[in-house]
Short mmCIF file of C-alpha atoms and ligand atoms in Angstrom, two decimals:
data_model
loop_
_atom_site.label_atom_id
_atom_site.label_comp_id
_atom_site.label_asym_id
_atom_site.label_seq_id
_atom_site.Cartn_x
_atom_site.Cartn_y
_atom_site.Cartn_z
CA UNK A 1 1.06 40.44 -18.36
CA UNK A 2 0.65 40.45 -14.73
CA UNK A 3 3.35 40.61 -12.17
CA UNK A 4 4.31 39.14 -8.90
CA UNK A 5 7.70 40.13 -7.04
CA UNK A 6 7.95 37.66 -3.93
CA UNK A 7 11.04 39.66 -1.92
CA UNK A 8 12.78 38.99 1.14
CA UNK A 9 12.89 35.07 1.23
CA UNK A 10 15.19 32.49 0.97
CA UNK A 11 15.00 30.27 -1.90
CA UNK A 12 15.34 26.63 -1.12
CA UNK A 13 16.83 24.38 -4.18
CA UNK A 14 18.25 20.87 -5.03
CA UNK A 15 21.43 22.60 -4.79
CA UNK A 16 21.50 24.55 -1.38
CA UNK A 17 19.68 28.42 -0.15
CA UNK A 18 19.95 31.80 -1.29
CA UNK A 19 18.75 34.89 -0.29
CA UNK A 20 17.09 36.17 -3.26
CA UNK A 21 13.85 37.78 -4.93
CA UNK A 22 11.83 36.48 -7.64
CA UNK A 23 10.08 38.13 -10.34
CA UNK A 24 7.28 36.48 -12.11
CA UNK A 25 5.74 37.80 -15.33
CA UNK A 26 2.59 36.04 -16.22
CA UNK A 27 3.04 32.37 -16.01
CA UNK A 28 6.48 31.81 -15.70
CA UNK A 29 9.70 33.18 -13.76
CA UNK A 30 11.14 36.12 -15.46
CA UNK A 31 14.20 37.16 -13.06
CA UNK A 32 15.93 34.99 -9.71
CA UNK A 33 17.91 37.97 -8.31
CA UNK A 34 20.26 37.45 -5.40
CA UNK A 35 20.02 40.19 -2.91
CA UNK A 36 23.78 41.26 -1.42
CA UNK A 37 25.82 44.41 -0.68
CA UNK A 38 26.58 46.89 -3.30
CA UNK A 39 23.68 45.52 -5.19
CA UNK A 40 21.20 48.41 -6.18
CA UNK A 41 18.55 46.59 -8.14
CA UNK A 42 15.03 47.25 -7.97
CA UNK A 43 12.51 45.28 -8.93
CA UNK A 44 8.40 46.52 -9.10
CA UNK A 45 5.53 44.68 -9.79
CA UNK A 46 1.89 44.42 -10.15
CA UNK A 47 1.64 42.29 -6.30
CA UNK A 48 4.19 42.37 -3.87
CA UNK A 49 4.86 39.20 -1.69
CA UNK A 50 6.62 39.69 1.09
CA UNK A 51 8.52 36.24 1.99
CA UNK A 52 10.95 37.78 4.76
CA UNK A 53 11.61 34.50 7.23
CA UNK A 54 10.18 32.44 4.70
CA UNK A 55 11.03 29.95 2.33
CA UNK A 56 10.68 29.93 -1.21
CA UNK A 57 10.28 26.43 -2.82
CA UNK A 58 9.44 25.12 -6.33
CA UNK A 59 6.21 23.56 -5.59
CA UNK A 60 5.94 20.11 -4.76
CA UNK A 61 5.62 17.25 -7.42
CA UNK A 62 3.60 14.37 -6.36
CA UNK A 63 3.98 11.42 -8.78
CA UNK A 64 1.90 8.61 -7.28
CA UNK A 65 -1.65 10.00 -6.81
CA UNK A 66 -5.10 8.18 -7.24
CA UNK A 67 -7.77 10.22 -7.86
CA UNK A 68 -11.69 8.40 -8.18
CA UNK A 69 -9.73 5.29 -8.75
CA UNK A 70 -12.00 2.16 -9.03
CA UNK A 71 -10.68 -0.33 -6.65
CA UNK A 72 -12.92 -3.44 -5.13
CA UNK A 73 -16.34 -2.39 -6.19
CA UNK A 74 -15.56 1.33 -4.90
CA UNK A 75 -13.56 4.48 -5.99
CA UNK A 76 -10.89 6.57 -3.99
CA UNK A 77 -13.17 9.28 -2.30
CA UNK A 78 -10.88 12.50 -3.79
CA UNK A 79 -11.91 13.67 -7.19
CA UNK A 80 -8.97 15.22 -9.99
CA UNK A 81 -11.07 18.48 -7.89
CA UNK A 82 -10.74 17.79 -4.61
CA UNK A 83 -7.67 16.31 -4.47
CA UNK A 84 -5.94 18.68 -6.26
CA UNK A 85 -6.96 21.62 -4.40
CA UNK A 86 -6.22 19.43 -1.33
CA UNK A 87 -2.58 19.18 -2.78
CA UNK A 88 -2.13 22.97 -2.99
CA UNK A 89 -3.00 23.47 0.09
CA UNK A 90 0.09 21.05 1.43
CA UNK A 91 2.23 22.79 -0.97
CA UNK A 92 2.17 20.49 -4.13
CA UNK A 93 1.56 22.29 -7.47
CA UNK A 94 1.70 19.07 -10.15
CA UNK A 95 0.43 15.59 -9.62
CA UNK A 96 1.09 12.46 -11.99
CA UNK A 97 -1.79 10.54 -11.53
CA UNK A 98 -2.43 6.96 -13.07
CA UNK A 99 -4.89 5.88 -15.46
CA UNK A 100 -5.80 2.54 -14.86
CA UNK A 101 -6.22 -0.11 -18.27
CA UNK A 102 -9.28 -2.38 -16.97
CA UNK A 103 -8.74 -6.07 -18.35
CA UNK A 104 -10.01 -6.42 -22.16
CA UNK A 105 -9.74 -2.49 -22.94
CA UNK A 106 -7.40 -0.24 -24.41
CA UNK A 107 -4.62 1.84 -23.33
CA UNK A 108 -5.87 4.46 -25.22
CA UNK A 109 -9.44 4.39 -24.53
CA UNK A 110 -8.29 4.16 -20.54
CA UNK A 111 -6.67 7.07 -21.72
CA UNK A 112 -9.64 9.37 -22.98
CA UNK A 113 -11.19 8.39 -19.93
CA UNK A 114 -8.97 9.29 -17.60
CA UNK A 115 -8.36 13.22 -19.13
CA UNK A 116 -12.51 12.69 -18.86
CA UNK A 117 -12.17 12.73 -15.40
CA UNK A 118 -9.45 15.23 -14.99
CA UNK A 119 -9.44 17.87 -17.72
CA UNK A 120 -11.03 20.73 -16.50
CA UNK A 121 -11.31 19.97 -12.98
CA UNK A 122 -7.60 20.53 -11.54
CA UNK A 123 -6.09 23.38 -9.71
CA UNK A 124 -2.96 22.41 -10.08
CA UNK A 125 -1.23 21.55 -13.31
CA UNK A 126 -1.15 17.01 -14.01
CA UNK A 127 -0.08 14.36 -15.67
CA UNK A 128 -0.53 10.64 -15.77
CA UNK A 129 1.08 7.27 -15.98
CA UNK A 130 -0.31 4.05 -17.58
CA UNK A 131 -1.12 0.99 -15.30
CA UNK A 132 -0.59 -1.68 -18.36
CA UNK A 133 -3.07 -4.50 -16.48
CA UNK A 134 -3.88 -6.69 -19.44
CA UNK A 135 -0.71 -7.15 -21.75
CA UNK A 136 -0.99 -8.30 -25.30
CA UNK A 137 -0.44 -7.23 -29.01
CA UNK A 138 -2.53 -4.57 -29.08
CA UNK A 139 -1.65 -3.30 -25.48
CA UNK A 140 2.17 -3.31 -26.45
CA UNK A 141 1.82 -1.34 -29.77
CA UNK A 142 -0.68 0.71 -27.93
CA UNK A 143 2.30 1.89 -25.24
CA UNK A 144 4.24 4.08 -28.18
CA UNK A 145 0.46 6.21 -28.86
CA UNK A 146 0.55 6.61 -25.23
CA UNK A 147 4.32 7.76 -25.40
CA UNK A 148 3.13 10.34 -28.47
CA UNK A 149 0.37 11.50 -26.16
CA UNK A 150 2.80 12.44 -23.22
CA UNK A 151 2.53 9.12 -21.18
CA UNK A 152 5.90 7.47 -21.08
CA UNK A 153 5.43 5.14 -17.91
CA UNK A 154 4.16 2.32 -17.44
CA UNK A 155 3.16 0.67 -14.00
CA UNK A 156 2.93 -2.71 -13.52
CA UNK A 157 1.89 -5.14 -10.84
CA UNK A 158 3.49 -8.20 -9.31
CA UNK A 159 0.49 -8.20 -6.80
CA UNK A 160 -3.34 -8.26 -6.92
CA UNK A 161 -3.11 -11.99 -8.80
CA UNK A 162 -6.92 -11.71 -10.94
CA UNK A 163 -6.87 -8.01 -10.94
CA UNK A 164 -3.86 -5.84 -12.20
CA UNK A 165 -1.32 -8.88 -11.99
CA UNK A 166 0.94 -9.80 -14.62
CA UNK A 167 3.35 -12.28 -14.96
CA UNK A 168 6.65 -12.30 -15.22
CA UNK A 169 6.45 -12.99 -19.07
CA UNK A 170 4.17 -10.22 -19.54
CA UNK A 171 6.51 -7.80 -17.62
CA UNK A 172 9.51 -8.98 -19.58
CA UNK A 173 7.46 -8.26 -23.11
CA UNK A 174 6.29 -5.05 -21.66
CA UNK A 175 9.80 -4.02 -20.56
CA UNK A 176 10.89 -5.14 -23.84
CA UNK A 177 8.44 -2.42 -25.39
CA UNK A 178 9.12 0.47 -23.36
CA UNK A 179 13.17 0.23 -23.63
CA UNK A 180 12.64 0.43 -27.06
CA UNK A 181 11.74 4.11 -26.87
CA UNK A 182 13.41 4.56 -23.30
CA UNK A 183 10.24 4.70 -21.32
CA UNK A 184 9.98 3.91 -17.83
CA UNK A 185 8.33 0.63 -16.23
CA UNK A 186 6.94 1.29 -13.14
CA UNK A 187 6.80 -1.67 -10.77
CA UNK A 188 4.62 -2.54 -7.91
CA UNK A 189 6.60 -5.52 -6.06
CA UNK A 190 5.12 -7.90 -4.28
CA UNK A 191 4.99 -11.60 -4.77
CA UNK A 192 0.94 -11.76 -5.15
CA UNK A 193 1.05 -15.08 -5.82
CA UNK A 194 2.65 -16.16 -2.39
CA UNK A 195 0.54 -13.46 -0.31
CA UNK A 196 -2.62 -14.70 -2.07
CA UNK A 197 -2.07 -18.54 0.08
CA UNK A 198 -0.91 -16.63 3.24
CA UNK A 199 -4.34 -14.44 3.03
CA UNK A 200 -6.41 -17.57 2.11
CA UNK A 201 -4.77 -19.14 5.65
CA UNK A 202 -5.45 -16.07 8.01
CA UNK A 203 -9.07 -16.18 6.79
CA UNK A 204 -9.30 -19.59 7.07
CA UNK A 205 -7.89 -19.48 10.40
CA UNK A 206 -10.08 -16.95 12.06
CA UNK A 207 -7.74 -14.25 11.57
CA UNK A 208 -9.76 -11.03 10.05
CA UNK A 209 -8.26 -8.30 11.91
CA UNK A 210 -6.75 -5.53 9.75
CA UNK A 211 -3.80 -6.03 11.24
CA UNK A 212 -3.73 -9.43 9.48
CA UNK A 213 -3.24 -7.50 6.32
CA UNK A 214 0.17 -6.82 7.34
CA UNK A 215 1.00 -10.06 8.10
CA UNK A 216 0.00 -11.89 5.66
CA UNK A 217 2.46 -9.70 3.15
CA UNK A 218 5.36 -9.83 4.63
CA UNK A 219 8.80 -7.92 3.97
CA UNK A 220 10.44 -10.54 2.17
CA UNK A 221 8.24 -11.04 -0.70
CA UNK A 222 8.82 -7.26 -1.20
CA UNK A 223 12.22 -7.62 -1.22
CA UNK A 224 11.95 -11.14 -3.64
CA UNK A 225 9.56 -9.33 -6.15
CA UNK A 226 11.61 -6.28 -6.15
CA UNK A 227 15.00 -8.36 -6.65
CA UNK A 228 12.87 -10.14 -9.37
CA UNK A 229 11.50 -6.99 -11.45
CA UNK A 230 15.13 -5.34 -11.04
CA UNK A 231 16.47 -8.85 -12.75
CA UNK A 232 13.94 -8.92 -16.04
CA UNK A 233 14.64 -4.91 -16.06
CA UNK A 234 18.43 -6.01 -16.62
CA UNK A 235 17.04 -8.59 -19.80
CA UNK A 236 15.39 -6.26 -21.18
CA UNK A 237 17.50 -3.37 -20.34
CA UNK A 238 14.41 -1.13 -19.18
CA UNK A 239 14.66 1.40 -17.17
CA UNK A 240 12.87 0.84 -13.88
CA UNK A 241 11.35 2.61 -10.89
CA UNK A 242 10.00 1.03 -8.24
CA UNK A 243 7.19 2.85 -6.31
CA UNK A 244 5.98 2.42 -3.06
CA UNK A 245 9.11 1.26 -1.21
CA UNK A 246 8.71 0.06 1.73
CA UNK A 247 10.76 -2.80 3.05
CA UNK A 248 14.40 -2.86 3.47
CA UNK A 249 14.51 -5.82 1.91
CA UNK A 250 13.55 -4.07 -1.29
CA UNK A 251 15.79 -0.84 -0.59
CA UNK A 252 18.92 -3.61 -0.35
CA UNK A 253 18.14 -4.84 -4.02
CA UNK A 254 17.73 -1.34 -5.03
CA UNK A 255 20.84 -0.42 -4.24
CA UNK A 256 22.80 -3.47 -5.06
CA UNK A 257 21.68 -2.51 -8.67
CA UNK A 258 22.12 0.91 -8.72
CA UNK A 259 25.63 0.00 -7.54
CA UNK A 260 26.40 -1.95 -10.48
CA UNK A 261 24.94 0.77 -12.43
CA UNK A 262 21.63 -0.46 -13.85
CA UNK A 263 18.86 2.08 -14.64
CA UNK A 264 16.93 1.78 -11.67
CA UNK A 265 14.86 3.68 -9.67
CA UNK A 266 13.03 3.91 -6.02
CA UNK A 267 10.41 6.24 -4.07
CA UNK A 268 9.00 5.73 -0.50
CA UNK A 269 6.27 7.59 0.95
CA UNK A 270 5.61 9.86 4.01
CA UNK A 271 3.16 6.78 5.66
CA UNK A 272 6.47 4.26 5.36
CA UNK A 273 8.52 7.15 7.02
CA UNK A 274 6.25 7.62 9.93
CA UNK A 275 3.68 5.17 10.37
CA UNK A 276 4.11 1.25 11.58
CA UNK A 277 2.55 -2.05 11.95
CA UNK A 278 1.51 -0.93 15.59
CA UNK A 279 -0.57 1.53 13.50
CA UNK A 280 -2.36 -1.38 11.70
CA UNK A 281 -2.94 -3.27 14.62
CA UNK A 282 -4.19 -0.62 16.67
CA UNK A 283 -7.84 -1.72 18.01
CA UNK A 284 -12.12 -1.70 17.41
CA UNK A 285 -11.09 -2.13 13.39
CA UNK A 286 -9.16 1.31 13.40
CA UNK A 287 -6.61 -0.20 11.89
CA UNK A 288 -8.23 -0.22 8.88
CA UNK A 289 -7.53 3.38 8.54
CA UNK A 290 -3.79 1.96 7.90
CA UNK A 291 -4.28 -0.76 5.04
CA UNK A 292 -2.19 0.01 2.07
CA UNK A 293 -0.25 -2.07 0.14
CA UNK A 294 2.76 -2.98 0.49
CA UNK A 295 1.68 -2.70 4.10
CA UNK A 296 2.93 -0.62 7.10
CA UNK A 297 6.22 -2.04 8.28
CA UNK A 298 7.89 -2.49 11.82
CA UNK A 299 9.27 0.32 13.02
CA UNK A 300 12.49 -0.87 12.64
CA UNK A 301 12.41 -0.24 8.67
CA UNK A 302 12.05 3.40 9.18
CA UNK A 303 15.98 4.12 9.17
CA UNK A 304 16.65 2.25 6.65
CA UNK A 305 13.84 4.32 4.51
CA UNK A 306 15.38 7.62 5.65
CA UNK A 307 18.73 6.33 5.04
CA UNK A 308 17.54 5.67 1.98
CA UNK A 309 16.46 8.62 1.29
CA UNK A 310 19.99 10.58 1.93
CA UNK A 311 22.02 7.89 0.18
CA UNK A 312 19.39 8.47 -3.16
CA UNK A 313 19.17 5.17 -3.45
CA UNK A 314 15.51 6.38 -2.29
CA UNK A 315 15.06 9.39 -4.98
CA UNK A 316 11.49 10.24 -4.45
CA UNK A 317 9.08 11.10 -1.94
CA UNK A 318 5.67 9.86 -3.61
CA UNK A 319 2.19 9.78 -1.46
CA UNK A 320 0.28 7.54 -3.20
CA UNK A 321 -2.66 9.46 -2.17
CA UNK A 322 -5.81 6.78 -2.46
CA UNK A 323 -8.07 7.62 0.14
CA UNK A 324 -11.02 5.65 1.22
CA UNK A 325 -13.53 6.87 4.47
CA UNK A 326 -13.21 4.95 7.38
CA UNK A 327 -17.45 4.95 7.28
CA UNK A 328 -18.43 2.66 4.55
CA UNK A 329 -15.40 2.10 2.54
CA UNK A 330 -12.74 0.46 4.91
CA UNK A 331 -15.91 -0.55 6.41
CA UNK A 332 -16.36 -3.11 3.62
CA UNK A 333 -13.51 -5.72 5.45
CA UNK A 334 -15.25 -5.36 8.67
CA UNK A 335 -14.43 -9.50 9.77
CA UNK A 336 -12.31 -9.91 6.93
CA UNK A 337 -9.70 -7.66 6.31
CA UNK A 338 -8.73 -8.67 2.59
CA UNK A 339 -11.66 -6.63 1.76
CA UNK A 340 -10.82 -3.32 3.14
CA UNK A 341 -9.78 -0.82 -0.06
CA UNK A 342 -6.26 -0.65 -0.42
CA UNK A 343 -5.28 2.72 -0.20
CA UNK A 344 -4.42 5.72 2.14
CA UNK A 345 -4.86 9.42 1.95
CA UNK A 346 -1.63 11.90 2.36
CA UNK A 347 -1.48 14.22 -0.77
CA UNK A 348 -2.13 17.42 1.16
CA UNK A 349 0.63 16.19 3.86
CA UNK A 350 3.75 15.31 1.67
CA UNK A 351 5.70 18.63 2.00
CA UNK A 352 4.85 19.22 5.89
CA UNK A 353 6.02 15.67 6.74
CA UNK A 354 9.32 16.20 4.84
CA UNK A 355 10.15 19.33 6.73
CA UNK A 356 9.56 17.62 9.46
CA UNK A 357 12.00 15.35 8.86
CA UNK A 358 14.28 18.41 8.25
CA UNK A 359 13.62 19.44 11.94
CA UNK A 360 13.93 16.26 13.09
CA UNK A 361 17.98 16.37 11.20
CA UNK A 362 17.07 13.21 9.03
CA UNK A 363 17.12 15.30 5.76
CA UNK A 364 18.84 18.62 4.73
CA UNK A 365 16.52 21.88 3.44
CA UNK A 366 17.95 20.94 -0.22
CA UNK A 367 17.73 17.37 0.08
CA UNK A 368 13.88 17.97 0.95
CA UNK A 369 13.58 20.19 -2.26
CA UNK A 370 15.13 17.62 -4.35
CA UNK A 371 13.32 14.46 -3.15
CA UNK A 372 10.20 16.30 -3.22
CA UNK A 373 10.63 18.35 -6.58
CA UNK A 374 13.07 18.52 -8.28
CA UNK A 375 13.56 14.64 -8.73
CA UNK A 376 10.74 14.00 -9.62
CA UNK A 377 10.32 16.77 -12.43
CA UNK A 378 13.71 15.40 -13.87
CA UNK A 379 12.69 11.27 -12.94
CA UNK A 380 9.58 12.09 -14.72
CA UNK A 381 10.31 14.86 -17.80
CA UNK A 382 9.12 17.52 -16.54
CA UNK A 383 12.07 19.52 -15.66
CA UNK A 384 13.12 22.19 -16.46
CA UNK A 385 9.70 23.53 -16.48
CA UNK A 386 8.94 22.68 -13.37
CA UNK A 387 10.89 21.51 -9.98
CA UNK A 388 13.06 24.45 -9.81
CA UNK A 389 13.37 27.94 -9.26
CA UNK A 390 15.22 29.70 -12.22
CA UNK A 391 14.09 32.01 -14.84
CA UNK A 392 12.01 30.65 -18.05
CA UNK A 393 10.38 27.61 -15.77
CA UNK A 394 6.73 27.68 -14.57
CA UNK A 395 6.03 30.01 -11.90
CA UNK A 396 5.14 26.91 -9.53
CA UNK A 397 6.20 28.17 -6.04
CA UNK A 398 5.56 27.92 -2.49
CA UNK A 399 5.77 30.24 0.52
CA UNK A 400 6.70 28.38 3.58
CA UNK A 401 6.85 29.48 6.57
CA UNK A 402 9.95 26.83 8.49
CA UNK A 403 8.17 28.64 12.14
CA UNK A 404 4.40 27.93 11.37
CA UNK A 405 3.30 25.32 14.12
CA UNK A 406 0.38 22.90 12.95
CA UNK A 407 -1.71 20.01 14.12
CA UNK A 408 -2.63 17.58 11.58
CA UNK A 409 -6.65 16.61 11.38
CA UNK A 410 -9.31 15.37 9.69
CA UNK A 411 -11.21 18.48 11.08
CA UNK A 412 -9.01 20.82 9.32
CA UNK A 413 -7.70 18.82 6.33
CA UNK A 414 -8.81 19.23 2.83
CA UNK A 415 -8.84 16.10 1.69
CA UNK A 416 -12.21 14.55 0.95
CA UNK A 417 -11.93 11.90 3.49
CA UNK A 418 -13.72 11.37 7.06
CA UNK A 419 -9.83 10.30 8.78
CA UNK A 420 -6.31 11.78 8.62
CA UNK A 421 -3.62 9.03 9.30
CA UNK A 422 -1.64 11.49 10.98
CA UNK A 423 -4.49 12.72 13.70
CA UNK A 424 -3.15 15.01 15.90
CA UNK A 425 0.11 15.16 14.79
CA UNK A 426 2.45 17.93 15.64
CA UNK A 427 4.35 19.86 12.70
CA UNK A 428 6.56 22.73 12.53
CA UNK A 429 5.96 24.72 9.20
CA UNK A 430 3.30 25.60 6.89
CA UNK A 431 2.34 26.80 3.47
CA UNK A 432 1.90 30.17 3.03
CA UNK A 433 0.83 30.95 -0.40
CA UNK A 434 0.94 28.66 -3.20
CA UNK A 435 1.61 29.94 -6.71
CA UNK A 436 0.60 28.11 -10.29
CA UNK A 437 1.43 29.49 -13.05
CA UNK A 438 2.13 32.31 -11.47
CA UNK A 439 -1.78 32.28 -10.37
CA UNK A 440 -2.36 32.26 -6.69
CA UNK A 441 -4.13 28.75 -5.12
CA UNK A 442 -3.28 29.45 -1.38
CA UNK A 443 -2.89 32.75 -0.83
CA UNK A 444 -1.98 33.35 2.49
CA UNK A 445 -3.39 30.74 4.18
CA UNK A 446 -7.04 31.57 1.83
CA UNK A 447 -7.98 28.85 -0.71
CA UNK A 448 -7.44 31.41 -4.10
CA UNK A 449 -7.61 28.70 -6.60
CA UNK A 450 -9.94 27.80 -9.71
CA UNK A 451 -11.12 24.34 -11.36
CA UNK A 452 -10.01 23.75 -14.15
CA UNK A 453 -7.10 25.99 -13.80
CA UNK A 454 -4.57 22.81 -13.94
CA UNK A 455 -3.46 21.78 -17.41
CA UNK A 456 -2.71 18.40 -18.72
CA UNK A 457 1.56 18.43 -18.97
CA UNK A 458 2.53 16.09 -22.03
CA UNK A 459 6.03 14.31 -20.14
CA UNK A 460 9.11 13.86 -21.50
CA UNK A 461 11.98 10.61 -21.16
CA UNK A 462 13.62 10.02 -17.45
CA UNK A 463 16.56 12.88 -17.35
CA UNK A 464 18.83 10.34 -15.37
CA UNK A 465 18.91 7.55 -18.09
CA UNK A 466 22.87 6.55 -18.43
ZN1 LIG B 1 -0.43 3.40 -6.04
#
């Protein structure tokens, strides 16, 4: 078996820094030694990685990813290839991507298809959720195959009324099913029903610009929807997790329950952290570039996200990676902006953005491991394989060097997408090296991966059910 001592670093965890080295044999971490006076270990190895001024991370876990995702006559423009090489390269070794049940199919059939698409085309190591879009008897008995097969959560839509929407009858019988084996429901919140009129009046009313798509969905009936799923979660005493947080409308409900101690769950992402509604409305249909859903916010949420984020009742730091080019794609809602794709790209930029935010003194070094990893291994059953740094887990781990100084670009990115969100951007840090398995992907700032290298990871339960 091969070996890999990275000395001379400091590793970064959940749980605060030490100066230590790391052994890996093969694919996993064999020894976590702290270095300090008196101590007269040596360690050798096969390759010698010298991390002095660096830090040593778990690599990142990215939980909300869409890779060739079908979405308005078009698909998300990174492949299970491209975008997973683009997430090594920002520092992220494991994505859980979601397979997406099209109306009158099966879970398990959108299943097969889905490990069609990835299996043998990752870098990085993957797993995937369920979107549950068409809810019946077969659909519900179908969840517990899904569970066998390593897919224990279950996303669900309050929006997108004639696409992915269910109602709140359907969640409540698919909450039903999950808490049954302790599976999570995933929840996209918005009222869909109520944006649907207020998009039918902008259009009617001459209002196409992108920033229209904004809004036309406003905070509120994030906040409503979220109050809403967090209430039939409670009935059916399911766990939940919210994704995509982005109003603090919805962060107030999501606290107010995790206060009275219900099973629930919320992530944000870096584009709710740093971008705005100015972003949406900026001019000549560049906006476009911008339309997600939920939408960008004013800036005004932004504290209340990063607040969010120290308090935990924001846990995870998700990107929701669903790129579309500007040329062609967003294109498509040029004069009416309900039909530009949904979707933004940021998988390669998660970990940079966070550190930034650790510059900036919003987050500490350890809270940025923990919303970034180590959370989401444990929110998602993963841990302790992955999302820390300890002997016997997966030799995921990143070099990072805190000094590195970066501009962010769609000329340099990696993502397979003609726009970065976060043009010209100024970051302080940078990946190094990126380990897999123990298998270099970045090696010192050199693209060192393979496809097909990334495995399928069959998930266990949520580690923070009470
Ligand atoms: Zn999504």
């Amino acid at each position: 078996m091969s070996t890999t001592l990275i000395a001379g670093g400091t590793i970064v965890t959940a749980s605060g820094t030490i100066d230590a080295d790391v052994l890996v044999e093969g694919e996993k971490i064999a020894v976590v030694l702290a270095r300090q006076p008196g101590l007269n270990v040596s360690m050798t190895a096969d390759r010698l990685i010298d991390a002095t001024g660096k830090y040593v991370l778990p690599g990142g876990i990215d939980v909300h990813t869409h890779m060739e995702m079908p979405f308005g006559g078009t698909f998300s423009a990174d492949t299970f290839e491209t975008g997973t090489r683009a997430a090594a390269w920002g520092g992220t070794t494991t994505i859980v991507d979601f397979a997406v049940q099209a109306k009158g199919t099966s879970l398990l059939a959108t299943l097969d298809k889905w490990h069609a698409k990835a299996d043998g085309n990752c870098a990085i190591d993957y797993g995937f959720h369920m979107i549950v879009s068409d809810v019946n008897d077969t659909t519900l008995k179908e969840m517990d195959s899904c569970i066998a097969a390593g897919v224990n959560s279950f996303k669900m839509f309050m929006a997108y009324p004639g696409v992915f929407y269910a109602t709140d009858g359907e969640i409540l019988l698919a909450m039903q099913q999950a808490a049954r084996s302790g599976a999570t429901v995933m929840m996209h919140a918005e009222n869909g029903i109520a944006i649907d009129q207020l998009v039918a009046q902008a259009i009617a009313a001459g209002r196409t610009d992108p920033v229209n798509h904004g809004l036309t969905r406003p905070p509120e009936l994030e906040g409503e929807a979220t109050s809403r799923a967090i209430v039939l979660a409670q009935v059916a005493n399911c766990p939940l997790y919210i994704v995509h947080l982005s109003a603090r409308q919805a962060l107030a409900a999501v606290a107010e329950a995790r206060d009275n101690g219900q099973n629930v769950f919320a992530e944000t992402c870096p584009q709710y952290l740093y971008l705005s509604l100015d972003d949406l409305a900026r001019p000549d249909f560049e906006g476009a570039k911008f339309v997600a859903s939920p939408p960008l916010r004013p800036k005004e949420h932004q504290d209340s996200l990063w607040r969010g984020l120290r308090s935990n009742d924001l846990s995870v730091v998700s990107t929701d990676h669903c790129p579309f080019c500007f040329k062609d794609q967003k294109e498509l809602g040029r004069g009416d902006f309900s039909k530009i794709p949904n979707g933004m790209p940021g998988v390669e930029h998660r970990m940079d953005l966070l550190h930034a935010g650790v510059v900036a003194g919003q987050l500490t070094l350890p809270r940025w491991v923990e919303v970034a990893s180590t959370t989401p291994a444990r929110m998602f059953g993963l841990y302790p394989r992955k999302g820390v740094i300890a002997a016997g887990s997966d030799a995921d781990i990143v070099i990072y060097d805190p000094a590195a100084r970066q501009t962010l670009s769609a000329a340099t990115h990696h993502m397979n997408v003609d726009y970065s969100a976060y043009e010209g951007m100024e970051i302080t840090g940078q990946v190094v090296t990126t380990l897999s398995r123990g298998r270099p992907v970045i090696d010192e700032g050199t693209y060192a991966g393979s496809t097909g290298h990334g495995t399928f990871l069959s998930r266990g339960l949520n580690q923070y059910l009470v």
